[in-house]
JSON list of C-alpha atoms in Angstrom, two decimals:
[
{"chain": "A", "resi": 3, "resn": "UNK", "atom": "CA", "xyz": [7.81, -37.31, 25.37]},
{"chain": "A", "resi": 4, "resn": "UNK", "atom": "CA", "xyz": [9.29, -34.91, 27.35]},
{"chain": "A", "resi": 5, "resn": "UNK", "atom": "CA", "xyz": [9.45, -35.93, 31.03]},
{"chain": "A", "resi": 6, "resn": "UNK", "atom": "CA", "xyz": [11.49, -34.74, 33.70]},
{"chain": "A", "resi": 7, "resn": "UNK", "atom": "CA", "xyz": [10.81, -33.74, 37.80]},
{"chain": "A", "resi": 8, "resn": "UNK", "atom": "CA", "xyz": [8.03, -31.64, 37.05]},
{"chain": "A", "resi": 9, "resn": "UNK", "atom": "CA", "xyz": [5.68, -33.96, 35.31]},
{"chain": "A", "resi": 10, "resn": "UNK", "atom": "CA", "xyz": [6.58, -36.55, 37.61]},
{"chain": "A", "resi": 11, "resn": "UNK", "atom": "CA", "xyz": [5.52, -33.97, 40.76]},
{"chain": "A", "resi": 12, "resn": "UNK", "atom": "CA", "xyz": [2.42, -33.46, 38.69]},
{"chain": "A", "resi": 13, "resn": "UNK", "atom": "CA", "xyz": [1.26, -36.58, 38.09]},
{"chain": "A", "resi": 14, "resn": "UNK", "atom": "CA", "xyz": [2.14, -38.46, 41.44]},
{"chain": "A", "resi": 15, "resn": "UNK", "atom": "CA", "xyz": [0.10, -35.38, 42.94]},
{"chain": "A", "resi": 16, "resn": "UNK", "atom": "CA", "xyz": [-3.02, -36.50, 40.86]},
{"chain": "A", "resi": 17, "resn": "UNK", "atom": "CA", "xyz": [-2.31, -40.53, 41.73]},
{"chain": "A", "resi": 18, "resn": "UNK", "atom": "CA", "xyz": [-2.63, -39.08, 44.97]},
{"chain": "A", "resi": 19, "resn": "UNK", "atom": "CA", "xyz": [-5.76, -36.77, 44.50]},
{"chain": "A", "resi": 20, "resn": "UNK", "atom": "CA", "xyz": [-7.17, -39.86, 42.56]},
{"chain": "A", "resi": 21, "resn": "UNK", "atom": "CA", "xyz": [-6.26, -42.47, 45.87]},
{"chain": "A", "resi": 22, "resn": "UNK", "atom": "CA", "xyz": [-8.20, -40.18, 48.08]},
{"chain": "A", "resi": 23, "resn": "UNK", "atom": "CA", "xyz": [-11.12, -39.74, 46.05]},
{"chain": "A", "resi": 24, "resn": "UNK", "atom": "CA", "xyz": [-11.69, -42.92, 45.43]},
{"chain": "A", "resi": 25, "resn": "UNK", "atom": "CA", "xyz": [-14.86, -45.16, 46.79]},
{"chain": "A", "resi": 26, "resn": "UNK", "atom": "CA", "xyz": [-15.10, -47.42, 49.62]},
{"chain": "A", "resi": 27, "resn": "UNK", "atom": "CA", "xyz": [-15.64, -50.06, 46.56]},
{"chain": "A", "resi": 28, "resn": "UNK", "atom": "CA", "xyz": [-12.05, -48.78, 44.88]},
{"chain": "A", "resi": 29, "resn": "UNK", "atom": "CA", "xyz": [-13.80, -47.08, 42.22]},
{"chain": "A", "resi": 30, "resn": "UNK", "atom": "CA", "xyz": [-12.97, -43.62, 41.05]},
{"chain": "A", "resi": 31, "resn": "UNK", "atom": "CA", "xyz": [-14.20, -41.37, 38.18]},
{"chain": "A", "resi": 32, "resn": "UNK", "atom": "CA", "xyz": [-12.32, -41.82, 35.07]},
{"chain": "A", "resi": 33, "resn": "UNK", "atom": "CA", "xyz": [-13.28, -38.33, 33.76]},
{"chain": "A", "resi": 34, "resn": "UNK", "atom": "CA", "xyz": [-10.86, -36.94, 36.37]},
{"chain": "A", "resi": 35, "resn": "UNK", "atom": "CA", "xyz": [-8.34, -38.98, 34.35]},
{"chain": "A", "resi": 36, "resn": "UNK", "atom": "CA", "xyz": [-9.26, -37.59, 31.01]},
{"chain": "A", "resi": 37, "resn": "UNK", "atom": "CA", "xyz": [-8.93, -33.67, 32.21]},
{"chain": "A", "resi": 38, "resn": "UNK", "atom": "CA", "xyz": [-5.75, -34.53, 34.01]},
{"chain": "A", "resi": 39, "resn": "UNK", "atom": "CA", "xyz": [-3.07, -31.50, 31.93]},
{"chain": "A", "resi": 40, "resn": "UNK", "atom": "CA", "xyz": [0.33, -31.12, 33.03]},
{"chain": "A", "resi": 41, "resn": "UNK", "atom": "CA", "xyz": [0.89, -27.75, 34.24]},
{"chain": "A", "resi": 42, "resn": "UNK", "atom": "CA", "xyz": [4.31, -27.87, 32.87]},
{"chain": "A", "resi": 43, "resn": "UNK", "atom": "CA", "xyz": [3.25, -28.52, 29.26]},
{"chain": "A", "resi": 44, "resn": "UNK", "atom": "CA", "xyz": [0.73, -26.00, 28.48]},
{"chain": "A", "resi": 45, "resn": "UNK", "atom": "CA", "xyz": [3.51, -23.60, 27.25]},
{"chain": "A", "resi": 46, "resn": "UNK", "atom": "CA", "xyz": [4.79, -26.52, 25.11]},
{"chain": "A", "resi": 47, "resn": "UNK", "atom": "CA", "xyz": [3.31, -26.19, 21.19]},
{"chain": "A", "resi": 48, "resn": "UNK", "atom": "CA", "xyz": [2.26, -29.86, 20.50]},
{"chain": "A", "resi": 49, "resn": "UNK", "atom": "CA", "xyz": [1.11, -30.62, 16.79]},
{"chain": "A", "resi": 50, "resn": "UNK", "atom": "CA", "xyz": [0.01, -34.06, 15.61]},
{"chain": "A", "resi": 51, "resn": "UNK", "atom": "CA", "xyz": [1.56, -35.89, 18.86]},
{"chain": "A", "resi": 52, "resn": "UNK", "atom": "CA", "xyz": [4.97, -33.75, 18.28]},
{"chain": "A", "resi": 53, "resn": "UNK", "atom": "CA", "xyz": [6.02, -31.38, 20.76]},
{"chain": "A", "resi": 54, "resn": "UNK", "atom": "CA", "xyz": [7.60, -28.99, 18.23]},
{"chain": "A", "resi": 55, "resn": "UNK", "atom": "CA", "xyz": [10.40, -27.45, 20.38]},
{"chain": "A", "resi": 56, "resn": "UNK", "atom": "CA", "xyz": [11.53, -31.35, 21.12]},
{"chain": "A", "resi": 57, "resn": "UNK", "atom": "CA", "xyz": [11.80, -32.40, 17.60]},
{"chain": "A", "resi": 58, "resn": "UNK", "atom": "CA", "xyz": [13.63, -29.07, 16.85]},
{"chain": "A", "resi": 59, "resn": "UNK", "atom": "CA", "xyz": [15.86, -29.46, 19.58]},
{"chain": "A", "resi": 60, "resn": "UNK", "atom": "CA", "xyz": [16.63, -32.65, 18.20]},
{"chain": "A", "resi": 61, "resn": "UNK", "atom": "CA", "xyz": [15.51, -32.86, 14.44]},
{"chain": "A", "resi": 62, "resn": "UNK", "atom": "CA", "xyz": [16.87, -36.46, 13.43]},
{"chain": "A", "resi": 63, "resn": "UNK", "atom": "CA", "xyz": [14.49, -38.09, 15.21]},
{"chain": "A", "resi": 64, "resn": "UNK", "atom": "CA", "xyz": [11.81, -40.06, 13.38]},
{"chain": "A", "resi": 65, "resn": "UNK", "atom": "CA", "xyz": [8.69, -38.83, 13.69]},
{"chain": "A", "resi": 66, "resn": "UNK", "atom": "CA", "xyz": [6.45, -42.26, 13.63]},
{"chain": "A", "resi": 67, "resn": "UNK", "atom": "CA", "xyz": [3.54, -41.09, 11.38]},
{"chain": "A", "resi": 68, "resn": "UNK", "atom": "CA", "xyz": [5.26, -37.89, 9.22]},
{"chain": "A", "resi": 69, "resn": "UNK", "atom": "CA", "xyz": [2.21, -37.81, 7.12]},
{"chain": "A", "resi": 70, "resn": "UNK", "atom": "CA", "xyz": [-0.42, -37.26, 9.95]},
{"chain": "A", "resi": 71, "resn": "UNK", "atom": "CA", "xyz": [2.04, -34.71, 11.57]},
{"chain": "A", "resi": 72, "resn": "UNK", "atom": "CA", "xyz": [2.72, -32.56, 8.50]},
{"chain": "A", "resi": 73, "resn": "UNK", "atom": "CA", "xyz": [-1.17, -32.40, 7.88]},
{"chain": "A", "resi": 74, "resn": "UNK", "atom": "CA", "xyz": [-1.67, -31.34, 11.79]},
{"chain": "A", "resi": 75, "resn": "UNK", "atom": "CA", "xyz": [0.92, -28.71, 10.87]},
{"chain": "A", "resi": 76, "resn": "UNK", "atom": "CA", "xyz": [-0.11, -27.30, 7.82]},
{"chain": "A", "resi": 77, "resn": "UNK", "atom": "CA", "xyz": [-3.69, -26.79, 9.75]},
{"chain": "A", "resi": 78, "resn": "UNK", "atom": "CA", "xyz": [-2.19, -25.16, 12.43]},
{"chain": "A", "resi": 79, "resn": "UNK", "atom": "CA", "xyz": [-0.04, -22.75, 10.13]},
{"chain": "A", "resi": 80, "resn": "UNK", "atom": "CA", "xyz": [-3.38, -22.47, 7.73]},
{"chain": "A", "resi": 81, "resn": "UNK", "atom": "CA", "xyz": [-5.22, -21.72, 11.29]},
{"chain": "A", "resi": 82, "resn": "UNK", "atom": "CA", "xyz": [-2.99, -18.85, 12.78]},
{"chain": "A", "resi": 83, "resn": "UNK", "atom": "CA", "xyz": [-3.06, -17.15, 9.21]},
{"chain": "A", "resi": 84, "resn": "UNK", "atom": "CA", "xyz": [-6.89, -17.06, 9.10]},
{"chain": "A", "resi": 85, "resn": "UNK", "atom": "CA", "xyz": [-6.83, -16.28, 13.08]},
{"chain": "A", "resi": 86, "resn": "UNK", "atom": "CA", "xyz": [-4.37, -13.18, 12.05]},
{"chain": "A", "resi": 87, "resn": "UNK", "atom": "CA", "xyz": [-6.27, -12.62, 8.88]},
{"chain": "A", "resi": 88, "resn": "UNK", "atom": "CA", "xyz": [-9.48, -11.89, 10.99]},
{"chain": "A", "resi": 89, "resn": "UNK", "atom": "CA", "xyz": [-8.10, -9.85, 13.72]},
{"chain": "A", "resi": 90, "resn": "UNK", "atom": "CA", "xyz": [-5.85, -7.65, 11.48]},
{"chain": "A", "resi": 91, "resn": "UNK", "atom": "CA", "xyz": [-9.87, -7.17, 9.61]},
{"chain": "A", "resi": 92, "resn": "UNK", "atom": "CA", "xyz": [-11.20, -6.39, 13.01]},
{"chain": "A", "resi": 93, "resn": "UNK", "atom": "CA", "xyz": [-8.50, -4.16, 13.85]},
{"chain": "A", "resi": 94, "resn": "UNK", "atom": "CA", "xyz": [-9.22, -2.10, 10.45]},
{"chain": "A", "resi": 95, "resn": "UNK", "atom": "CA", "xyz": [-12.71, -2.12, 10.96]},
{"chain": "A", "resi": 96, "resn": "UNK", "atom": "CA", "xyz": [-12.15, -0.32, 14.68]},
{"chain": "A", "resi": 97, "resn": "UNK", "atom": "CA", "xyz": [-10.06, 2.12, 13.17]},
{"chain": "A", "resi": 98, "resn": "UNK", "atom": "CA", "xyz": [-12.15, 2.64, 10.54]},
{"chain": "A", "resi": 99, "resn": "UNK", "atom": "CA", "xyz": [-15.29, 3.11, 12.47]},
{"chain": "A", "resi": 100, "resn": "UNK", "atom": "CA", "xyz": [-13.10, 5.07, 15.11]},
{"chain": "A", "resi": 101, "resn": "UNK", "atom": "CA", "xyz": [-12.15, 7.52, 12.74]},
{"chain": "A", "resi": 102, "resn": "UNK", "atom": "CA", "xyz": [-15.20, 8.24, 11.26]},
{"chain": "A", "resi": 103, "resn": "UNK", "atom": "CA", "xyz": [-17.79, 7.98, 13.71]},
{"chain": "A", "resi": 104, "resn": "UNK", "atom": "CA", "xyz": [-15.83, 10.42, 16.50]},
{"chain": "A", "resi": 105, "resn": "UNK", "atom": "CA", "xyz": [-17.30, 14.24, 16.51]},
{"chain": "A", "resi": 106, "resn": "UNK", "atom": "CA", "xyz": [-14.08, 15.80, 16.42]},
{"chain": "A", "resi": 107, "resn": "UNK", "atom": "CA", "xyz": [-13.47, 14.06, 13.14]},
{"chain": "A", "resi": 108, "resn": "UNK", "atom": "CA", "xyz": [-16.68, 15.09, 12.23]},
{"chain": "A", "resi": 109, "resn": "UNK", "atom": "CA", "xyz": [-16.19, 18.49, 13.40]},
{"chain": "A", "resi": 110, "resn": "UNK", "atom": "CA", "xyz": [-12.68, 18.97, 11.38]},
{"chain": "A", "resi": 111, "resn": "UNK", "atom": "CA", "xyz": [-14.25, 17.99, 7.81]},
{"chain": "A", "resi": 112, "resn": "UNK", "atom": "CA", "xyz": [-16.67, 20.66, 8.73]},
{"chain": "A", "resi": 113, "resn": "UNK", "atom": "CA", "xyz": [-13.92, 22.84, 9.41]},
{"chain": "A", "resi": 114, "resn": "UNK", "atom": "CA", "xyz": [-11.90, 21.49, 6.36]},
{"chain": "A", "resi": 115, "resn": "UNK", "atom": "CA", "xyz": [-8.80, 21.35, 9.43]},
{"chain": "A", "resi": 116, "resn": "UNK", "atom": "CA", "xyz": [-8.35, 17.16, 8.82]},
{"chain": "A", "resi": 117, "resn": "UNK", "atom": "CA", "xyz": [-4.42, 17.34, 9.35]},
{"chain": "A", "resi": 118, "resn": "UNK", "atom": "CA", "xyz": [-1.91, 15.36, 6.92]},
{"chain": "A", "resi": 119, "resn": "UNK", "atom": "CA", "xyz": [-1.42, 12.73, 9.84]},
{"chain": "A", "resi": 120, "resn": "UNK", "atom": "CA", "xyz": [-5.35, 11.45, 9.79]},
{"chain": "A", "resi": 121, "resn": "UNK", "atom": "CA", "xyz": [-5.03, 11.87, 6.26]},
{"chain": "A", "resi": 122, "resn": "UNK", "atom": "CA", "xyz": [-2.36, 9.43, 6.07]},
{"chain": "A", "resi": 123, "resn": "UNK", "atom": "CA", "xyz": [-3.72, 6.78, 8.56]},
{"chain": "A", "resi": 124, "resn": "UNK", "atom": "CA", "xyz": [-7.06, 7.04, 6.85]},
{"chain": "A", "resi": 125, "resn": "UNK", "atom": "CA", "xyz": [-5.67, 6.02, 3.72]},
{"chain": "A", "resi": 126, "resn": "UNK", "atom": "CA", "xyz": [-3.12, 3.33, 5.41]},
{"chain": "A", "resi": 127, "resn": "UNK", "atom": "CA", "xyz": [-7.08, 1.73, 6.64]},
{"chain": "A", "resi": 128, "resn": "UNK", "atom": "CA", "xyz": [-8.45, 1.83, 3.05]},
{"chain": "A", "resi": 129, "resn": "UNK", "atom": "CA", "xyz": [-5.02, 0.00, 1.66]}
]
């Protein structure tokens, strides 16, 4: 858990945002209460109910289901490869269709003036 002056600002502000808002009968919508985010955890990396930089700041403390939270983890690590895997593809493709499909590139084949440099990155795309 990682609490401290700015969680506690955060959340008495929303106690109070919930008071205000509530009915004449007391009642209040509890879907405001399921949205509520701290502001000052949404930089925080939290995977299977660890906050990561917590439990490295302080490693010998016991996790209290290590199974769930090493499955949570090796789907988030599996997650960012695919994620990179995908835009590194869609980055090739760009260049790839960049480099082909522009008129001066056309143009120099024509010419047979394709300089060593587009050369190169065209076969850096292909590898």
């Amino acid at each position: 858990i990682i609490w401290n002056s700015s969680t506690r600002a955060e959340l008495l502000k929303f106690v109070d945002q919930q008071r205000a808002a509530q009915g004449p009968d007391g009642s209040y919508d509890i879907k405001d209460s399921h949205d509520f985010v701290y502001e000052a955890l949404s930089k925080e990396l939290f995977i299977g109910n660890v906050y990561l930089r917590v439990y490295n700041d302080q490693p010998d403390f016991e996790i209290s289901e290590p199974e769930a939270f090493c499955v949570a983890l090796v789907d988030f690590i599996s997650w960012l490869l695919h994620n990179q895997c995908v835009e590194e593809a869609n980055h090739n493709v760009e260049e790839t269709t960049s480099f082909t499909e522009t008129p001066e590139h056309l143009n120099e084949v024509v010419d047979g003036s394709v300089n060593e440099h587009q050369i190169l990155n065209n076969s850096s795309i292909m590898s």
